[in-house]
PDB file of C-alpha atoms in Angstrom:
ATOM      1  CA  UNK A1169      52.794 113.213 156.090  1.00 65.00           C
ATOM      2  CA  UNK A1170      56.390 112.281 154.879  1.00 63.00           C
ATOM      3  CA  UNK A1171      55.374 111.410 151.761  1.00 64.00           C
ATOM      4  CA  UNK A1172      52.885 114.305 151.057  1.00 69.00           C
ATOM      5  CA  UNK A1173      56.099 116.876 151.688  1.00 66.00           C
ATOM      6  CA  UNK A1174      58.373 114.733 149.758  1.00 69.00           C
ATOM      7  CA  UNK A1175      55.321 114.596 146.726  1.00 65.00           C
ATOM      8  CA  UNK A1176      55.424 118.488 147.237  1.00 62.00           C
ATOM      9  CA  UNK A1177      58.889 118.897 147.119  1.00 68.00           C
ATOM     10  CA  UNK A1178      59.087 116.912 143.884  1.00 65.00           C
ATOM     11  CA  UNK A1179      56.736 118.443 142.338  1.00 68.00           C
ATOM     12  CA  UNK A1180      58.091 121.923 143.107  1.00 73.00           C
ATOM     13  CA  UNK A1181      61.073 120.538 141.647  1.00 76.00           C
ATOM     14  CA  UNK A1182      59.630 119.179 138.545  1.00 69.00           C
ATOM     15  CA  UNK A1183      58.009 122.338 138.101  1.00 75.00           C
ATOM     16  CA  UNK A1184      61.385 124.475 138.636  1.00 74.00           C
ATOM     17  CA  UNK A1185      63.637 122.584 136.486  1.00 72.00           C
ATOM     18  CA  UNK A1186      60.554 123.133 134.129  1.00 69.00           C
ATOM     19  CA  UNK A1187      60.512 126.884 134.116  1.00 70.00           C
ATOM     20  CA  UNK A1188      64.420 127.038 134.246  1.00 73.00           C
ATOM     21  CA  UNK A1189      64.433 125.013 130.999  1.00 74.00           C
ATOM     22  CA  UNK A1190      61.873 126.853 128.940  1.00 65.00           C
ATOM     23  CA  UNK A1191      63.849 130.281 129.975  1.00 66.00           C
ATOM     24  CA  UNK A1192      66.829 128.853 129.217  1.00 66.00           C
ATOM     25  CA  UNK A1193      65.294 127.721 125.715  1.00 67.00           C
ATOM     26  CA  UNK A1194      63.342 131.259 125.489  1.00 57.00           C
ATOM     27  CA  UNK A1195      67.201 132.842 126.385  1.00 57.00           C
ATOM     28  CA  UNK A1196      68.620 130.736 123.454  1.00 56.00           C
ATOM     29  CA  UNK A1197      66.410 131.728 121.165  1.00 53.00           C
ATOM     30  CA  UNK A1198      66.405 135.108 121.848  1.00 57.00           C
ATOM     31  CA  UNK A1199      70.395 135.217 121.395  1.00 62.00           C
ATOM     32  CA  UNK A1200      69.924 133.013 117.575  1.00 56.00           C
ATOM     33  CA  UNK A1201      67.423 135.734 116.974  1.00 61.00           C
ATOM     34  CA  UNK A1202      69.787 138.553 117.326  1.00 61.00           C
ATOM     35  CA  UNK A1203      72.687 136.589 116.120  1.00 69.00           C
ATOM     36  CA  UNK A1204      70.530 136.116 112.854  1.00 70.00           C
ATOM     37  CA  UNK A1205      69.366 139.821 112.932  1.00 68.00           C
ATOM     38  CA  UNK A1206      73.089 140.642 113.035  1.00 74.00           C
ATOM     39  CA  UNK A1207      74.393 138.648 110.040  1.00 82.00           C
ATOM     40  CA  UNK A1208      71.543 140.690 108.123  1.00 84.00           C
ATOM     41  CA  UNK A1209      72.967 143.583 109.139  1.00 85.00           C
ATOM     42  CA  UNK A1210      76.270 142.665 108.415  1.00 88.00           C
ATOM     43  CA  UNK A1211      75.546 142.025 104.611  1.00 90.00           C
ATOM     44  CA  UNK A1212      74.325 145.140 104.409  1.00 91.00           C
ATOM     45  CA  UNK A1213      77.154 146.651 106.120  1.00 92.00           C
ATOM     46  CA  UNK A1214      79.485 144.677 103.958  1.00 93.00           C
ATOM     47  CA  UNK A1215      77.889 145.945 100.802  1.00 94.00           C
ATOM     48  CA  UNK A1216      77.690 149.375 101.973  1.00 95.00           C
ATOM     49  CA  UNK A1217      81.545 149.065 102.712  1.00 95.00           C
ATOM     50  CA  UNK A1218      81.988 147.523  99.421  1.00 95.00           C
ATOM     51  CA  UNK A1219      80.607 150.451  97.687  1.00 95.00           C
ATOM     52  CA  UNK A1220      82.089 153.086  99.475  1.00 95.00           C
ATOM     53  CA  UNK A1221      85.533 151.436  99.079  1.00 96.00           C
ATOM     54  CA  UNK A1222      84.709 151.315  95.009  1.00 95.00           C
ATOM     55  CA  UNK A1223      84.165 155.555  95.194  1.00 94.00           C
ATOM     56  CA  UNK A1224      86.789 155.845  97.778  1.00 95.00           C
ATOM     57  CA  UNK A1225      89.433 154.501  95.046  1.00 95.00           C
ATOM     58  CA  UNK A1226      87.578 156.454  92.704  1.00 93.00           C
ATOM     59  CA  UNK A1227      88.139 159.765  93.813  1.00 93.00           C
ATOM     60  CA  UNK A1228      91.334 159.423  95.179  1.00 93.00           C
ATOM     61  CA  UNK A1229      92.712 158.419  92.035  1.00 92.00           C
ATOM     62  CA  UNK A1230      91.331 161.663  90.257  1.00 90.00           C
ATOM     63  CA  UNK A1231      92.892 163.405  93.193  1.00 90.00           C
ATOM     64  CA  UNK A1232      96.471 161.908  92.511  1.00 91.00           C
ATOM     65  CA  UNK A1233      95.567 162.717  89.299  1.00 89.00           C
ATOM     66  CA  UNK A1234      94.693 166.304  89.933  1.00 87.00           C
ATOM     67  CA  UNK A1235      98.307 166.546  92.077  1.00 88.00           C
ATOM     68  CA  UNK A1236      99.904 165.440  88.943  1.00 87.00           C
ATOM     69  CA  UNK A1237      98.326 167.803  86.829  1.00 84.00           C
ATOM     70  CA  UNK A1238      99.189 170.597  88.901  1.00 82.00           C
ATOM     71  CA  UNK A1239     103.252 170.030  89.202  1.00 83.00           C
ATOM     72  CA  UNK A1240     103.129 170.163  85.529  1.00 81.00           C
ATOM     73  CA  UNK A1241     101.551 173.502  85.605  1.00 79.00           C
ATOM     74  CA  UNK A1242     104.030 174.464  87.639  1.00 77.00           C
ATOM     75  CA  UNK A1243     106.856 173.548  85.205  1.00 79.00           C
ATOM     76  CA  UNK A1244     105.300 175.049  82.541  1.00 76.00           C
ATOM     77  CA  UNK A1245     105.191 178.167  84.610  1.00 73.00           C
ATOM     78  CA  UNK A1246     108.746 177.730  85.825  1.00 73.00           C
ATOM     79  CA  UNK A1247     110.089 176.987  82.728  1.00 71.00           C
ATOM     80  CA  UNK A1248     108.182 179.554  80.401  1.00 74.00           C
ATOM     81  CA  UNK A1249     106.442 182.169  82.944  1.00 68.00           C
ATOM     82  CA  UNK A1250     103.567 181.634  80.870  1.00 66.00           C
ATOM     83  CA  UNK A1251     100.193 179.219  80.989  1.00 63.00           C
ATOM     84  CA  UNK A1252      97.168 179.200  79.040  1.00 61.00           C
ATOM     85  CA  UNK A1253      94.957 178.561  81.739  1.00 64.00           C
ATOM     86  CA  UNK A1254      94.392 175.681  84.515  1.00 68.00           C
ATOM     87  CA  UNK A1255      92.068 172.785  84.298  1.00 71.00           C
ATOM     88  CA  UNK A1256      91.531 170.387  87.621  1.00 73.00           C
ATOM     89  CA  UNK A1257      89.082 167.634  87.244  1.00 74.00           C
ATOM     90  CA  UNK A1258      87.357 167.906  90.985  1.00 78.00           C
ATOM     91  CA  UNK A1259      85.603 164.504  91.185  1.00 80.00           C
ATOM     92  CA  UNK A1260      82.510 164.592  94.506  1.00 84.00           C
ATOM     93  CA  UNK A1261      82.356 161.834  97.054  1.00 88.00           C
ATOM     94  CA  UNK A1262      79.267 160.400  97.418  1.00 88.00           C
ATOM     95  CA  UNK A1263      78.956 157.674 100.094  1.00 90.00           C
ATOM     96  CA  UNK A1264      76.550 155.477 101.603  1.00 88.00           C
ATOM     97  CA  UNK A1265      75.939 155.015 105.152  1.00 88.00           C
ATOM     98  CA  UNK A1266      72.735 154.107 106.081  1.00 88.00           C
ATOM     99  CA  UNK A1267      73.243 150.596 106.889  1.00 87.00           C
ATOM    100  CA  UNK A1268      75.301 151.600 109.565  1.00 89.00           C
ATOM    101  CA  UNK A1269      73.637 153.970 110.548  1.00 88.00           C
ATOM    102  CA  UNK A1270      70.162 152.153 110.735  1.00 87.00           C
ATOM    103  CA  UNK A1271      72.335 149.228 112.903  1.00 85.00           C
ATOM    104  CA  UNK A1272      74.193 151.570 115.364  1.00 82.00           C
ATOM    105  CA  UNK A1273      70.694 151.597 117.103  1.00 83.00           C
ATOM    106  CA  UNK A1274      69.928 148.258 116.849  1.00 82.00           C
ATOM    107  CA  UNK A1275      70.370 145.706 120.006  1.00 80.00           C
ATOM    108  CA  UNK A1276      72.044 143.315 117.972  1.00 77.00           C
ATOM    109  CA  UNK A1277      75.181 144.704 117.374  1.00 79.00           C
ATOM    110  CA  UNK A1278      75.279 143.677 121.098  1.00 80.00           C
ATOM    111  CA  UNK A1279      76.579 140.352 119.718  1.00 81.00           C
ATOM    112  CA  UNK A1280      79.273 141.589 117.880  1.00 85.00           C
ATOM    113  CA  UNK A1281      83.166 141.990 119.170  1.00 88.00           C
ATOM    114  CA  UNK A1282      83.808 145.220 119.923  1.00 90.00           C
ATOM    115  CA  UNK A1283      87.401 144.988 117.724  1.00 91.00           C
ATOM    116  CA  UNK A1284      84.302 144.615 114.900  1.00 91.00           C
ATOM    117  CA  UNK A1285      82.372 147.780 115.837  1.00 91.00           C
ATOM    118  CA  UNK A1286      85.359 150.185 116.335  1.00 93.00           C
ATOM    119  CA  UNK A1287      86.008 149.078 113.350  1.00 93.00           C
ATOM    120  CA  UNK A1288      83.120 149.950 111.765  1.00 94.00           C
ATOM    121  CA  UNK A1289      82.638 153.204 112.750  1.00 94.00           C
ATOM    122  CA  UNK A1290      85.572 154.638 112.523  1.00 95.00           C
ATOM    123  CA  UNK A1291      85.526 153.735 108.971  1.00 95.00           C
ATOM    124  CA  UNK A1292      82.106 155.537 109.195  1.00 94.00           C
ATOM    125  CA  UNK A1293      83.775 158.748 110.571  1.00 95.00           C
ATOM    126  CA  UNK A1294      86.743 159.017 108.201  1.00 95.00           C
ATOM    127  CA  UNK A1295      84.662 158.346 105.240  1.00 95.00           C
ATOM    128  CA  UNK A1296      82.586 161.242 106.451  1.00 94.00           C
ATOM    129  CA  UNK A1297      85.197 163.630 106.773  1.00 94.00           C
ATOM    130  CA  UNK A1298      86.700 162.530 103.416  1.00 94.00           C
ATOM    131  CA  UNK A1299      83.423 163.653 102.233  1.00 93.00           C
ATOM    132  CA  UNK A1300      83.396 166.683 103.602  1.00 92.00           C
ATOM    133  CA  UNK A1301      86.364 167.703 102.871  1.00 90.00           C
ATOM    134  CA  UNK A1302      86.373 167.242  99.272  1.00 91.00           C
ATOM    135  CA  UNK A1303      83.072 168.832  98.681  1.00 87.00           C
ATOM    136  CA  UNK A1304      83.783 171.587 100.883  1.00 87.00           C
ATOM    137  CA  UNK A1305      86.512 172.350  98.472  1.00 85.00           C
ATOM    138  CA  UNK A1306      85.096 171.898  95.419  1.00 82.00           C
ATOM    139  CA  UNK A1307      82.147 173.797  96.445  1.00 78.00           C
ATOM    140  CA  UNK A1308      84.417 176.758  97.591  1.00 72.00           C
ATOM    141  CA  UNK A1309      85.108 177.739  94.120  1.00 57.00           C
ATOM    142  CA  UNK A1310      88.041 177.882  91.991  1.00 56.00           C
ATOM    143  CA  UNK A1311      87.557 180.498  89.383  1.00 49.00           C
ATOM    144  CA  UNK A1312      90.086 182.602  90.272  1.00 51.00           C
ATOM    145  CA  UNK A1313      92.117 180.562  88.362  1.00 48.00           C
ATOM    146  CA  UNK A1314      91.635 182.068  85.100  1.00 48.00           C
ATOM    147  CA  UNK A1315      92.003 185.293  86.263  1.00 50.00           C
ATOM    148  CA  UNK A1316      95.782 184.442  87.813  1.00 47.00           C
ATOM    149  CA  UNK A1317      97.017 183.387  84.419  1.00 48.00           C
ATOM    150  CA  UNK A1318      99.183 186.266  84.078  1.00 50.00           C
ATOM    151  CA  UNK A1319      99.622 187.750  87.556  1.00 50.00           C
ATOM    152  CA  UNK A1320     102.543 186.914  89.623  1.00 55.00           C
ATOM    153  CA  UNK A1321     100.392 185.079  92.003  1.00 61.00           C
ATOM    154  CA  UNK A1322     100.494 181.980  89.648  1.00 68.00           C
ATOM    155  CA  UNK A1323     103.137 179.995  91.321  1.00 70.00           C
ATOM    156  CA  UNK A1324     101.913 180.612  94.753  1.00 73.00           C
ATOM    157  CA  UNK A1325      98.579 179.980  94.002  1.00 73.00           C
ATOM    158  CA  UNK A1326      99.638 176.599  92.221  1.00 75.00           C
ATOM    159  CA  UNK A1327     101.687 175.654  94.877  1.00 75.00           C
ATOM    160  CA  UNK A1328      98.397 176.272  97.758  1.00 78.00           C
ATOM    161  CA  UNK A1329      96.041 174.083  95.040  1.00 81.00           C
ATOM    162  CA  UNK A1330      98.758 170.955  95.218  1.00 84.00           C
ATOM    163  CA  UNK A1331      99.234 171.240  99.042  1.00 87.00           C
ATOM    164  CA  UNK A1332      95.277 171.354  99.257  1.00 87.00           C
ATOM    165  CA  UNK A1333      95.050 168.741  97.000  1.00 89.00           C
ATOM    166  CA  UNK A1334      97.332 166.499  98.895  1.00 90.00           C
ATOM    167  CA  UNK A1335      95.614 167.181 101.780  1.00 91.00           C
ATOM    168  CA  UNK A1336      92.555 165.763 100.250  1.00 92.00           C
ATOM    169  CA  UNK A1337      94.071 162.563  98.655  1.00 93.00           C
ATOM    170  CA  UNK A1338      95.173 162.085 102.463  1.00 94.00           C
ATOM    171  CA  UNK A1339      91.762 162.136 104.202  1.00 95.00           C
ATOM    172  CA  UNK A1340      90.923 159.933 101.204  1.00 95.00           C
ATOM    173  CA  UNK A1341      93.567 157.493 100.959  1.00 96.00           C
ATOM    174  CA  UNK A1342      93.188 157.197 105.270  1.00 96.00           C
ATOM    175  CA  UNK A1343      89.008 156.402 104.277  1.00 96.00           C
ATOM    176  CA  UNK A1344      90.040 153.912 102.273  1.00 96.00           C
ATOM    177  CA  UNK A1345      92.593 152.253 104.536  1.00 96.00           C
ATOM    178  CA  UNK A1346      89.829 152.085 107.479  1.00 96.00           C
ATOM    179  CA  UNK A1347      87.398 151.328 105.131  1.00 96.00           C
ATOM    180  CA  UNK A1348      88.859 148.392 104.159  1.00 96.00           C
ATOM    181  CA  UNK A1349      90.031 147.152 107.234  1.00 95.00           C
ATOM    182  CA  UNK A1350      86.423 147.652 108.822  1.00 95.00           C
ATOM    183  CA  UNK A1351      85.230 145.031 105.463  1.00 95.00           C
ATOM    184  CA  UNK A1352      88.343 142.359 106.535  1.00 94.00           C
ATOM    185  CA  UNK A1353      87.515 142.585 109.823  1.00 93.00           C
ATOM    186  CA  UNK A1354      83.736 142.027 108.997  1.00 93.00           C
ATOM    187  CA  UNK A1355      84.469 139.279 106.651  1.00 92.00           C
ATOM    188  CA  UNK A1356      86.812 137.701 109.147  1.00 92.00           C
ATOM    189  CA  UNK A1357      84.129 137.561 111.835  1.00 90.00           C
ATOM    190  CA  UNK A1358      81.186 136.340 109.300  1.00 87.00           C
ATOM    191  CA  UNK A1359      83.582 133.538 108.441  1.00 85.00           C
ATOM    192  CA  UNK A1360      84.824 132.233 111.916  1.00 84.00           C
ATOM    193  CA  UNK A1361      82.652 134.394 114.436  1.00 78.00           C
ATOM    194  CA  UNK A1362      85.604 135.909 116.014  1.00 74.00           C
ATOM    195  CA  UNK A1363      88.240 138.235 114.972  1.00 74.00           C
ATOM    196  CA  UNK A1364      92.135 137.848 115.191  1.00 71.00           C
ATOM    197  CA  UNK A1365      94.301 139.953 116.526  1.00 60.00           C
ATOM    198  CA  UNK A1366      96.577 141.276 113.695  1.00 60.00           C
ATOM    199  CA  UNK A1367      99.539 143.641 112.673  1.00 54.00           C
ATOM    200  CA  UNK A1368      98.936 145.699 109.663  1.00 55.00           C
ATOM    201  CA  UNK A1369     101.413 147.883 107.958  1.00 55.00           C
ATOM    202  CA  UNK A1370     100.186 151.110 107.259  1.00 53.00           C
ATOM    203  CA  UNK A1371     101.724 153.865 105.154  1.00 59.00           C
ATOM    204  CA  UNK A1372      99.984 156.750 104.265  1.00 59.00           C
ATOM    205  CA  UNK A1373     101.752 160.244 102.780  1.00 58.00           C
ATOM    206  CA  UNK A1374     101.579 163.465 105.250  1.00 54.00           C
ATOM    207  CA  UNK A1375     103.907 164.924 102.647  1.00 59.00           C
ATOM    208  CA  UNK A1376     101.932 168.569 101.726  1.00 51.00           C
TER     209      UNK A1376
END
């Protein structure tokens, strides 16, 4: 009788240590799976960023570019009381965010640090509201302009365009700055599977 229980018993343990095994096999797999998955999704994150950054730098070049046209207008105007008429080359933003977008509802950002994700979207948000803003104000119209040229409303009116302007090079130039710091941090993690803890210096302009 002893030796039937203890035949049982080591069977049942045979069997156990069986099943724990091929779930903790099934449980590894399952996590290189994802982990794989993730890295996929991380190229095309890292891309996205990539491009993104590219029209970020873009556009808030023609912006400074924009602000620097506009204190010479007002100058001009200062110095003579006289223009022939205003010219601002308003550059769109378009962005891509689908990648991250697609991946915010997949499970296997589940394996990333959440330094990583925070990270990620918030470049995600400011990039959005960069966008918005600067379409939102090209798209509001500016052809009053022309029709200020020789009303006293010129230096008030130039002076509203460079603060808006400034604004926009701000919401920008922050874009960028998370933008970039979302792709170091991605690159970071892709290249040691962790992320560092890190002080940045960060100056951006408020100056309107």
């Amino acid at each position: 009788m002893k030796k039937i229980i203890s035949k049982v018993a080591f069977e049942l343990i045979v069997i156990t240590l069986g099943v724990l095994i091929a779930l903790g096999i099934n449980a590894w797999y399952n996590n290189f799976q994802q982990r794989q998955d993730a890295e996929q999704l991380l190229t095309k994150i890292a891309y996205e960023l990539q491009q993104n950054i590219h029209r970020l730098e873009l556009a808030s070049a023609s912006y400074n570019a924009s602000i620097e046209q506009s204190k010479k207008y007002e100058q001009l105007f200062e110095e003579t009381g006289e223009s022939d008429g205003y010219e601002f080359v308003l550059k769109m933003l378009i962005i891509e965010q689908g990648a991250w977008q697609f991946s915010k509802t997949r499970q296997e950002l589940n394996t990333l640090p959440v330094e990583l994700l925070i990270s990620l979207d918030m470049a995600s948000r400011s990039t959005s509201e960069a966008k918005e803003m600067v379409n939102q104000f090209i798209f509001q119209g500016h052809d009053e302009l022309n029709e200020l040229v020789d009303n006293d409303m010129n230096a008030r009116y130039l002076d509203g365009m460079e603060r808006e302007l400034k604004q926009i090079k701000f919401y920008l130039d922050y874009a960028l700055l998370s933008s970039k710091n979302a792709l170091s941090h991605l690159e970071e993690f892709r290249e040691s599977g962790k992320i560092s803890a890190k002080k940045e210096n960060v100056e951006l302009s408020t100056t309107l």
